[in-house]
Amino acid sequence: MLIGSRAVQVGFLVGAVALWHLATARWAVSPLLLPRPAAVLRELIDVLATGEFLGDLGVTLGELAAAFALSSTTGLAAGYLVSRSRYWIEVFEPLLAGAYSIPIILFLPLYVLFFGLGPASKIALGATIGFFPIAMNTIAGFGSVEKIHIVAARSMGCSQYQLFRRVLVPAALPVIVTGLRMGFTIALLSILGSETISSLSGLGHRIVHLAENMHMARMFAYIAFAVAIAVVLNLVATLLEERGKRS
Amino acid sequence: MKALAAAIRIRNVSHHFGEEGDPRRVIALRDATLDVARGELMCLIGPSGCGKSTLLSIAGGLVAPSAGTVEIGETRVRGPLPREVAYVFQENALFPWNTVAENVKLGMLFQGVPEAEREARAESALEAVGLAEFAQHFPDQLSGGMRQRAALARALSLQTGILLMDEPFGALDEQTRMILGEDLSVLLAEHRKSIIFVTHSLGEAVFLADRVAVFSARPGTIKKIIEVDEPHPRRPAFVTSAKFHALRDELYSLLHDEIRKTVSESALDRAGRAGGAAGAGG
């Protein structure tokens, strides 16, 4: 069964590339709209071989790292503090859920106004967007600890710190790491997105810059490269999430 | 009787949930007085909601009673006494993120037992309940019966004089609980702990207990105490003896009316609630 579905997935990809090739080679779709796969591959090899991508990749990854560090520290701390009291949960959870459903990317012009066109505005935006799922899952994680586990630990004489370290954290961890993974993923998306809208560097900026100069094949090569980076990062995040859940 | 040797002294304990005047106020327990002698296994049996589990929690200091006192040895109970009292809960009280061995050792860690001693005590406790081979398994890899054995090992490893067991086999099937009951009787004969054991099962109460305290329906109080004069460890043959049956029948007739009362009351309760505050939740 598993092999069967894998084969279909691979076949689907191969079919898409074949259609792409046919569209450009046979059906005379303009290369300005859709460059040939072979041309894109040539550009991609060139981008990789010259190392031209390094600067932009470094900017984007740097922004992502800073944004994730900010959103996870603030999200974990805020989530834990709120989860300490039933009253605070009742007050803050709907607020956070409401804020989470707002498309925060719309505030990008404000962020650019406050933090400039450079990486700072991307970091601030990514940190803001990543904050909400992390904070909400932290609240949910600490809120989902079974009462019997707390009672059992108390009955065996645990200290406040031991209760936190040995019961609350391990009980909450599976939900929290899911929040961290979600926060990481949407921070990456929003950083790439905001780079395409207004920025001076980064992978998103490079893609838009190439499009504006009609370097379509090279733009496609960069898109493919950015997609590959995103896939790898999300894969790593998912693997870490799985490990966090098991420990 | 046996007042001098009492390990647990429960005096006029009452407990209610909710404030006076609140329509949802529940009087769970009314004026319960009970002595558990050193080395005695006392079963609490009664209809659902009669306050037997509440009394257990009060005896161990997990819940403060609305009125009355509990003394353990010379100490008035005002909170958990982890060095004197260990618990076995109904189920799921093992930490699922720890292995069986880690679960057993964690209680000792909380109490500052040195690492080497934790290791040794956990090993012998798991040996005693027949789970030595499963030390590195996680709770969700074990059957319900094995999980309760592990919980028992955790309690035994704490080497307390008192064991409080809240329907420890309540979620298990009849055959598993029979075997666990037999094994428990053997273990307890060796360890001579003072035990309060809450159960719903008449057979389990007669099989395990030195004395059985029978509760009335809510608001619960102790209606009668029955002695089971049979040495530990109890043999499987005890279950088929005339004595066992006579005691079980006596318990049954004591409980039957109380259970009827509880059932009809809770039916009335439900009817009342359906008419009143729908969607209030609770």
XYZ file of C-alpha atoms in Angstrom:
529
model
C 0.000 0.000 0.000
C 2.682 2.447 1.064
C 4.820 1.742 -1.982
C 1.751 2.111 -4.179
C 0.894 5.572 -2.879
C 4.552 6.661 -3.096
C 4.614 5.564 -6.743
C 1.518 7.626 -7.482
C 3.059 10.675 -5.786
C 6.300 10.356 -7.802
C 4.300 9.732 -10.954
C 2.331 12.904 -10.295
C 5.532 14.952 -10.033
C 7.008 13.407 -13.177
C 3.735 14.089 -15.000
C 3.772 17.733 -13.915
C 7.335 18.234 -15.206
C 6.426 16.440 -18.448
C 3.408 18.708 -18.948
C 5.609 21.716 -18.204
C 8.080 20.562 -20.837
C 5.328 19.938 -23.399
C 3.768 23.333 -22.738
C 7.020 25.119 -23.512
C 8.394 22.862 -26.282
C 5.208 21.896 -28.157
C 2.372 24.232 -27.268
C 4.362 27.434 -27.736
C 3.774 28.961 -24.322
C 5.987 32.043 -24.208
C 9.251 31.508 -22.294
C 8.563 34.906 -20.698
C 5.646 33.323 -18.895
C 7.027 29.825 -18.509
C 10.689 29.032 -19.211
C 11.686 25.514 -20.270
C 12.526 23.019 -17.520
C 15.949 22.451 -19.056
C 16.711 26.183 -18.999
C 15.624 26.406 -15.354
C 17.862 23.447 -14.480
C 20.833 25.150 -16.212
C 20.212 28.334 -14.226
C 19.845 26.377 -11.000
C 23.182 24.655 -11.551
C 24.743 28.017 -12.252
C 23.258 29.550 -9.099
C 24.581 26.654 -7.026
C 27.986 26.482 -8.735
C 28.744 30.195 -8.416
C 27.522 30.324 -4.841
C 25.560 33.429 -5.734
C 22.744 32.276 -3.454
C 24.888 32.364 -0.295
C 24.322 35.995 0.592
C 20.532 35.913 0.229
C 20.229 32.523 1.905
C 22.292 33.800 4.829
C 20.014 36.825 5.221
C 16.825 34.746 5.132
C 18.125 32.065 7.509
C 19.504 34.721 9.858
C 16.121 36.435 9.954
C 14.408 33.106 10.556
C 16.767 32.154 13.394
C 16.356 35.501 15.126
C 12.570 35.521 14.650
C 12.213 31.957 15.952
C 14.455 32.633 18.949
C 12.326 35.664 19.839
C 8.950 34.024 19.282
C 9.837 30.831 21.144
C 11.259 32.560 24.229
C 8.396 35.054 24.472
C 5.755 32.487 23.471
C 6.928 29.863 25.968
C 7.262 32.376 28.787
C 3.918 34.065 28.122
C 2.153 30.722 27.634
C 3.507 29.314 30.876
C 2.613 32.414 32.874
C -0.937 32.490 31.516
C -1.374 28.750 32.154
C -0.648 29.254 35.861
C -4.125 30.596 36.551
C -7.534 29.517 35.341
C -8.622 33.168 35.349
C -5.762 34.266 33.115
C -6.448 31.396 30.736
C -10.064 32.524 30.449
C -8.953 36.102 29.790
C -6.028 35.560 27.448
C -6.822 32.432 25.458
C -9.642 34.023 23.401
C -7.499 37.124 22.889
C -4.591 35.065 21.591
C -6.862 32.919 19.426
C -8.413 36.076 18.003
C -5.043 37.646 17.290
C -3.857 34.389 15.724
C -6.685 34.528 13.186
C -5.728 38.046 12.047
C -3.560 38.066 8.872
C -0.655 39.809 10.597
C 1.179 40.115 7.266
C -1.161 43.078 6.592
C 0.779 45.020 9.203
C 3.993 44.639 7.198
C 3.946 48.320 6.078
C 3.874 49.325 9.746
C 6.745 47.006 10.558
C 8.739 48.464 7.678
C 7.941 51.951 8.943
C 9.109 51.089 12.451
C 12.051 48.808 11.670
C 13.149 49.797 8.154
C 13.524 47.848 4.931
C 16.341 45.646 6.296
C 16.179 42.330 8.165
C 14.847 43.938 11.383
C 11.317 44.332 10.021
C 11.264 40.684 8.798
C 12.533 39.456 12.141
C 9.897 41.464 14.003
C 7.106 40.256 11.735
C 8.207 36.607 11.841
C 8.555 36.782 15.632
C 5.067 38.242 15.990
C 3.452 35.659 13.745
C 5.368 32.770 15.313
C 4.514 33.921 18.832
C 0.810 33.022 18.730
C 0.829 29.281 17.994
C 3.724 28.831 20.424
C 1.992 30.731 23.231
C -1.359 29.042 22.598
C 0.095 25.542 22.486
C 2.106 26.232 25.623
C -1.101 27.203 27.419
C -2.884 24.151 26.040
C 0.052 21.889 26.945
C 0.269 22.988 30.569
C -3.513 23.055 30.773
C -3.816 19.456 29.616
C -1.786 17.905 32.445
C -3.846 15.132 34.032
C -4.920 16.044 37.542
C -4.196 12.534 38.784
C -0.518 12.949 37.833
C -0.261 16.117 39.891
C -2.052 14.467 42.817
C 0.183 11.396 42.573
C 3.341 13.526 42.509
C 2.154 15.604 45.472
C 1.286 12.471 47.426
C 4.873 11.289 46.937
C 6.236 14.540 48.312
C 7.513 16.405 45.259
C 8.713 19.990 45.633
C 7.303 22.802 43.472
C 10.359 22.599 41.224
C 10.205 18.802 40.977
C 6.538 19.024 40.030
C 7.438 21.434 37.212
C 10.496 19.539 35.996
C 9.254 15.949 36.373
C 5.508 16.232 35.737
C 4.296 19.496 34.191
C 7.025 19.879 31.540
C 7.056 16.265 30.314
C 3.253 16.182 30.273
C 3.016 19.425 28.307
C 5.956 18.811 25.982
C 4.187 16.981 23.114
C 1.714 19.847 22.656
C 4.399 22.494 23.116
C 6.758 21.057 20.482
C 3.866 21.004 18.021
C 3.382 24.713 18.732
C 7.090 25.329 18.208
C 6.989 23.509 14.879
C 3.934 25.495 13.768
C 5.551 28.752 14.887
C 8.718 27.876 12.978
C 6.844 27.015 9.784
C 4.700 30.140 9.657
C 7.667 32.344 10.609
C 9.511 30.935 7.575
C 6.506 31.542 5.310
C 5.954 35.083 6.525
C 9.646 35.987 6.260
C 9.873 34.723 2.665
C 6.597 36.470 1.878
C 7.564 39.799 3.393
C 10.914 39.698 1.580
C 9.025 39.588 -1.690
C 6.937 42.621 -0.712
C 9.472 45.082 0.634
C 13.078 44.354 1.387
C 16.659 44.874 0.262
C 17.927 41.290 0.407
C 16.979 37.687 1.105
C 15.691 34.857 -1.088
C 12.227 36.398 -1.465
C 13.737 39.691 -2.519
C 16.008 37.972 -5.061
C 13.041 36.190 -6.669
C 11.038 39.379 -7.098
C 14.087 41.270 -8.351
C 14.660 38.621 -11.071
C 10.980 38.707 -12.041
C 11.019 42.470 -12.407
C 14.015 42.154 -14.726
C 12.356 39.375 -16.736
C 15.019 36.771 -15.874
C 12.309 34.133 -15.769
C 14.441 30.980 -15.931
C 16.720 32.213 -13.166
C 13.710 33.286 -11.095
C 12.261 29.798 -11.408
C 15.620 28.380 -10.379
C 15.573 30.523 -7.226
C 11.978 29.510 -6.485
C 12.991 25.869 -6.770
C 15.943 26.532 -4.505
C 13.800 28.343 -1.905
C 11.231 25.544 -1.999
C 13.969 22.971 -1.436
C 15.314 24.959 1.524
C 11.805 25.286 2.999
C 11.147 21.563 2.553
C 14.423 20.667 4.272
C 13.775 23.080 7.146
C 10.246 21.827 7.686
C 11.457 18.248 7.523
C 14.067 18.966 10.180
C 11.444 20.751 12.304
C 9.064 17.787 12.008
C 11.812 15.329 12.923
C 12.738 17.406 15.960
C 9.052 17.565 16.887
C 8.778 13.772 16.749
C 11.870 13.426 18.905
C 10.566 15.984 21.386
C 7.333 14.056 21.708
C 9.050 10.781 22.375
C 11.486 11.995 25.022
C -10.693 -1.498 70.530
C -7.003 -1.830 69.662
C -6.920 1.924 70.250
C -3.292 1.883 71.319
C -2.072 0.097 68.215
C -4.066 2.243 65.783
C -2.044 3.400 62.786
C -4.758 5.717 61.493
C -7.335 7.403 63.714
C -10.254 9.023 61.910
C -12.481 11.064 64.203
C -15.880 12.538 63.281
C -14.812 13.426 59.767
C -17.388 15.202 57.603
C -16.904 16.657 54.196
C -18.975 18.693 51.773
C -18.367 20.191 48.375
C -19.743 23.674 47.692
C -20.893 26.385 50.105
C -23.958 26.355 52.311
C -27.037 27.535 50.395
C -25.582 26.512 47.027
C -28.171 24.228 45.369
C -25.322 22.082 44.041
C -23.825 21.634 47.506
C -23.064 17.983 48.154
C -22.514 16.469 51.559
C -20.151 13.648 50.710
C -19.351 12.343 54.145
C -21.034 12.642 57.505
C -19.373 12.043 60.836
C -17.144 9.103 59.951
C -15.101 7.598 62.764
C -12.723 4.724 62.158
C -9.531 3.221 63.544
C -7.188 1.242 61.366
C -4.906 -0.943 63.461
C -1.241 -1.394 62.692
C -0.845 -4.121 60.083
C -4.550 -4.245 59.360
C -6.214 -4.160 55.960
C -9.409 -2.143 56.176
C -11.736 -2.219 53.207
C -14.181 0.612 52.573
C -17.197 -0.462 50.580
C -20.374 1.375 49.700
C -22.550 2.707 46.893
C -21.160 5.237 44.382
C -20.853 8.707 45.830
C -20.928 7.534 49.440
C -17.698 9.344 50.187
C -15.405 6.352 50.601
C -12.811 7.702 48.159
C -13.138 11.129 49.750
C -12.425 9.589 53.143
C -9.336 7.927 51.691
C -8.066 11.255 50.342
C -8.745 12.904 53.693
C -6.937 10.111 55.560
C -3.824 10.712 53.447
C -3.961 14.493 53.694
C -4.711 15.088 50.015
C -8.030 16.719 50.936
C -8.703 18.774 54.071
C -11.965 17.677 55.739
C -14.742 20.171 56.415
C -14.870 18.874 59.990
C -13.164 16.261 62.122
C -9.590 15.072 62.452
C -7.263 12.362 61.196
C -4.190 11.244 63.095
C -1.452 9.074 61.703
C 0.735 7.739 64.491
C 1.171 10.772 66.727
C 0.727 13.307 63.936
C -2.408 15.235 63.108
C -2.800 15.087 59.328
C -2.780 18.538 57.675
C -1.302 17.692 54.280
C 0.384 14.852 52.411
C 2.731 12.737 54.540
C 4.865 11.106 51.843
C 7.140 9.378 54.345
C 4.270 7.688 56.164
C 1.647 7.210 53.449
C 1.863 5.827 49.915
C -0.977 5.656 47.408
C -2.188 3.355 44.697
C -4.775 5.165 42.591
C -7.464 3.696 40.390
C -5.555 3.954 37.108
C -3.421 6.145 34.888
C -1.449 7.471 37.826
C 1.800 6.224 36.311
C 3.651 8.880 34.327
C 3.387 7.817 30.677
C 6.601 9.611 29.685
C 8.680 7.494 32.085
C 9.522 3.806 31.942
C 8.206 1.500 34.645
C 11.540 1.639 36.475
C 11.697 5.441 36.206
C 8.145 5.656 37.516
C 9.049 3.578 40.552
C 12.210 5.569 41.205
C 10.583 8.982 40.831
C 8.750 8.850 44.179
C 12.012 8.036 45.923
C 13.741 10.848 44.007
C 11.112 13.265 45.342
C 12.012 12.107 48.848
C 15.756 12.468 48.377
C 16.686 8.772 48.380
C 20.247 8.400 47.001
C 20.589 7.068 43.451
C 22.114 3.671 44.297
C 19.436 2.963 46.873
C 16.684 4.051 44.488
C 17.998 1.550 41.979
C 18.078 -1.301 44.486
C 14.685 -0.558 46.022
C 13.023 -0.201 42.610
C 14.490 -3.494 41.506
C 13.242 -5.394 44.538
C 9.814 -3.741 44.410
C 9.408 -4.694 40.740
C 10.643 -8.190 41.573
C 8.010 -8.427 44.308
C 5.129 -7.609 41.970
C 6.512 -9.810 39.167
C 7.437 -7.023 36.767
C 11.243 -7.245 36.833
C 11.357 -8.032 33.117
C 9.218 -5.035 32.252
C 11.304 -2.403 34.019
C 12.261 -0.715 30.742
C 8.757 -0.750 29.241
C 6.555 2.305 29.100
C 3.165 2.178 30.856
C 1.215 2.179 27.592
C 3.066 -0.988 26.551
C 1.592 -2.840 29.540
C -1.832 -4.313 30.196
C -4.093 -2.655 32.763
C -3.234 -5.300 35.333
C 0.493 -4.854 34.815
C 0.153 -1.096 35.143
C -1.504 -1.534 38.506
C 1.272 -3.905 39.567
C 3.750 -1.187 38.610
C 1.772 1.373 40.614
C 1.852 -1.022 43.560
C 5.619 -1.435 43.149
C 6.001 2.348 43.226
C 4.025 2.511 46.458
C 5.926 -0.400 48.049
C 9.308 1.104 47.140
C 8.506 4.127 49.287
C 8.605 1.821 52.327
C 5.804 3.601 54.150
C 3.923 2.061 57.048
C 0.615 2.957 55.456
C -0.799 2.180 52.039
C -3.960 3.852 50.753
C -5.515 2.128 47.761
C -8.363 3.790 45.866
C -10.141 1.109 43.852
C -6.774 -0.020 42.499
C -8.275 -2.890 40.509
C -11.544 -1.138 39.688
C -10.848 -0.806 35.981
C -9.673 -4.385 35.505
C -11.601 -7.411 34.375
C -12.795 -9.915 36.950
C -10.155 -12.574 36.303
C -7.236 -10.152 36.397
C -8.484 -8.635 39.618
C -8.830 -12.081 41.201
C -5.179 -12.883 40.467
C -4.016 -9.446 41.574
C -6.014 -9.840 44.783
C -4.342 -13.148 45.553
C -0.893 -11.726 44.841
C -1.635 -8.657 46.918
C -2.638 -10.812 49.871
C 0.674 -12.705 49.660
C 2.668 -9.478 49.388
C 0.895 -7.873 52.279
C 1.384 -10.863 54.512
C 5.122 -10.292 54.035
C 5.144 -6.523 54.406
C 2.602 -6.064 57.217
C 1.473 -2.608 56.246
C -1.572 -0.772 57.507
C -3.894 -0.408 54.576
C -7.130 1.261 53.620
C -8.515 -0.300 50.456
C -11.521 1.234 48.716
C -13.515 -1.127 46.522
C -16.851 -1.679 44.844
C -16.461 -5.424 44.829
C -17.991 -7.483 47.620
C -15.791 -10.485 46.861
C -12.640 -8.402 46.765
C -13.506 -6.830 50.132
C -14.080 -10.184 51.845
C -11.062 -11.778 50.224
C -8.589 -9.044 51.189
C -9.842 -7.335 54.318
C -9.282 -7.930 57.992
C -12.287 -5.691 58.506
C -14.780 -4.188 56.084
C -16.371 -0.799 56.773
C -19.750 -0.611 55.041
C -20.932 2.856 54.040
C -24.502 4.082 53.809
C -25.748 6.000 50.777
C -25.005 9.726 50.481
C -24.473 11.572 52.719
C -22.219 8.641 53.509
C -21.323 7.435 56.902
C -20.045 4.156 58.257
C -23.021 1.900 58.813
C -21.319 -1.220 60.083
C -17.920 -2.839 60.399
C -17.580 -6.524 59.608
C -14.651 -8.650 60.716
C -13.099 -11.224 58.420
C -11.256 -13.544 60.755
C -8.941 -15.338 58.351
C -5.127 -15.266 58.350
C -3.068 -13.750 55.521
C -2.006 -14.757 52.967
C -5.485 -15.780 51.922
C -5.602 -18.915 49.828
C -7.621 -19.199 46.630
C -9.650 -21.925 48.391
C -10.958 -19.271 50.788
C -13.160 -17.975 47.974
C -15.104 -21.236 47.832
C -15.455 -21.679 51.607
C -18.754 -21.406 53.458
C -17.271 -18.653 55.611
C -16.479 -16.524 52.568
C -19.994 -16.926 51.264
C -21.609 -16.125 54.578
C -19.581 -12.912 54.872
C -20.229 -11.959 51.274
C -23.972 -12.495 51.761
C -23.927 -10.388 54.894
C -22.211 -7.576 53.002
C -24.669 -7.927 50.170
C -27.710 -7.543 52.364
C -26.143 -4.550 54.133
C -25.351 -2.862 50.854
C -28.360 -3.735 48.795
C -30.755 -1.165 50.250
C -28.113 1.538 50.165
C -27.391 0.919 46.528
C -31.124 1.063 45.704
C -31.327 4.390 47.491
C -28.384 5.760 45.537
C -29.750 4.646 42.211
C -33.233 6.119 42.748
C -31.745 9.344 44.131
C -29.461 9.844 41.199
C -32.393 9.200 38.845
C -34.365 11.925 40.676
C -31.277 14.137 40.578
C -31.006 13.789 36.858
C -34.713 14.474 36.338
C -34.415 17.611 38.483
C -31.388 18.840 36.634
C -32.967 18.225 33.227
C -35.928 20.417 34.281
C -33.734 23.126 35.796
C -30.441 24.473 34.535
C -29.905 22.851 31.176
C -26.446 23.483 29.787
C -25.029 24.529 33.142
C -22.519 21.743 32.726
C -20.734 20.200 35.586
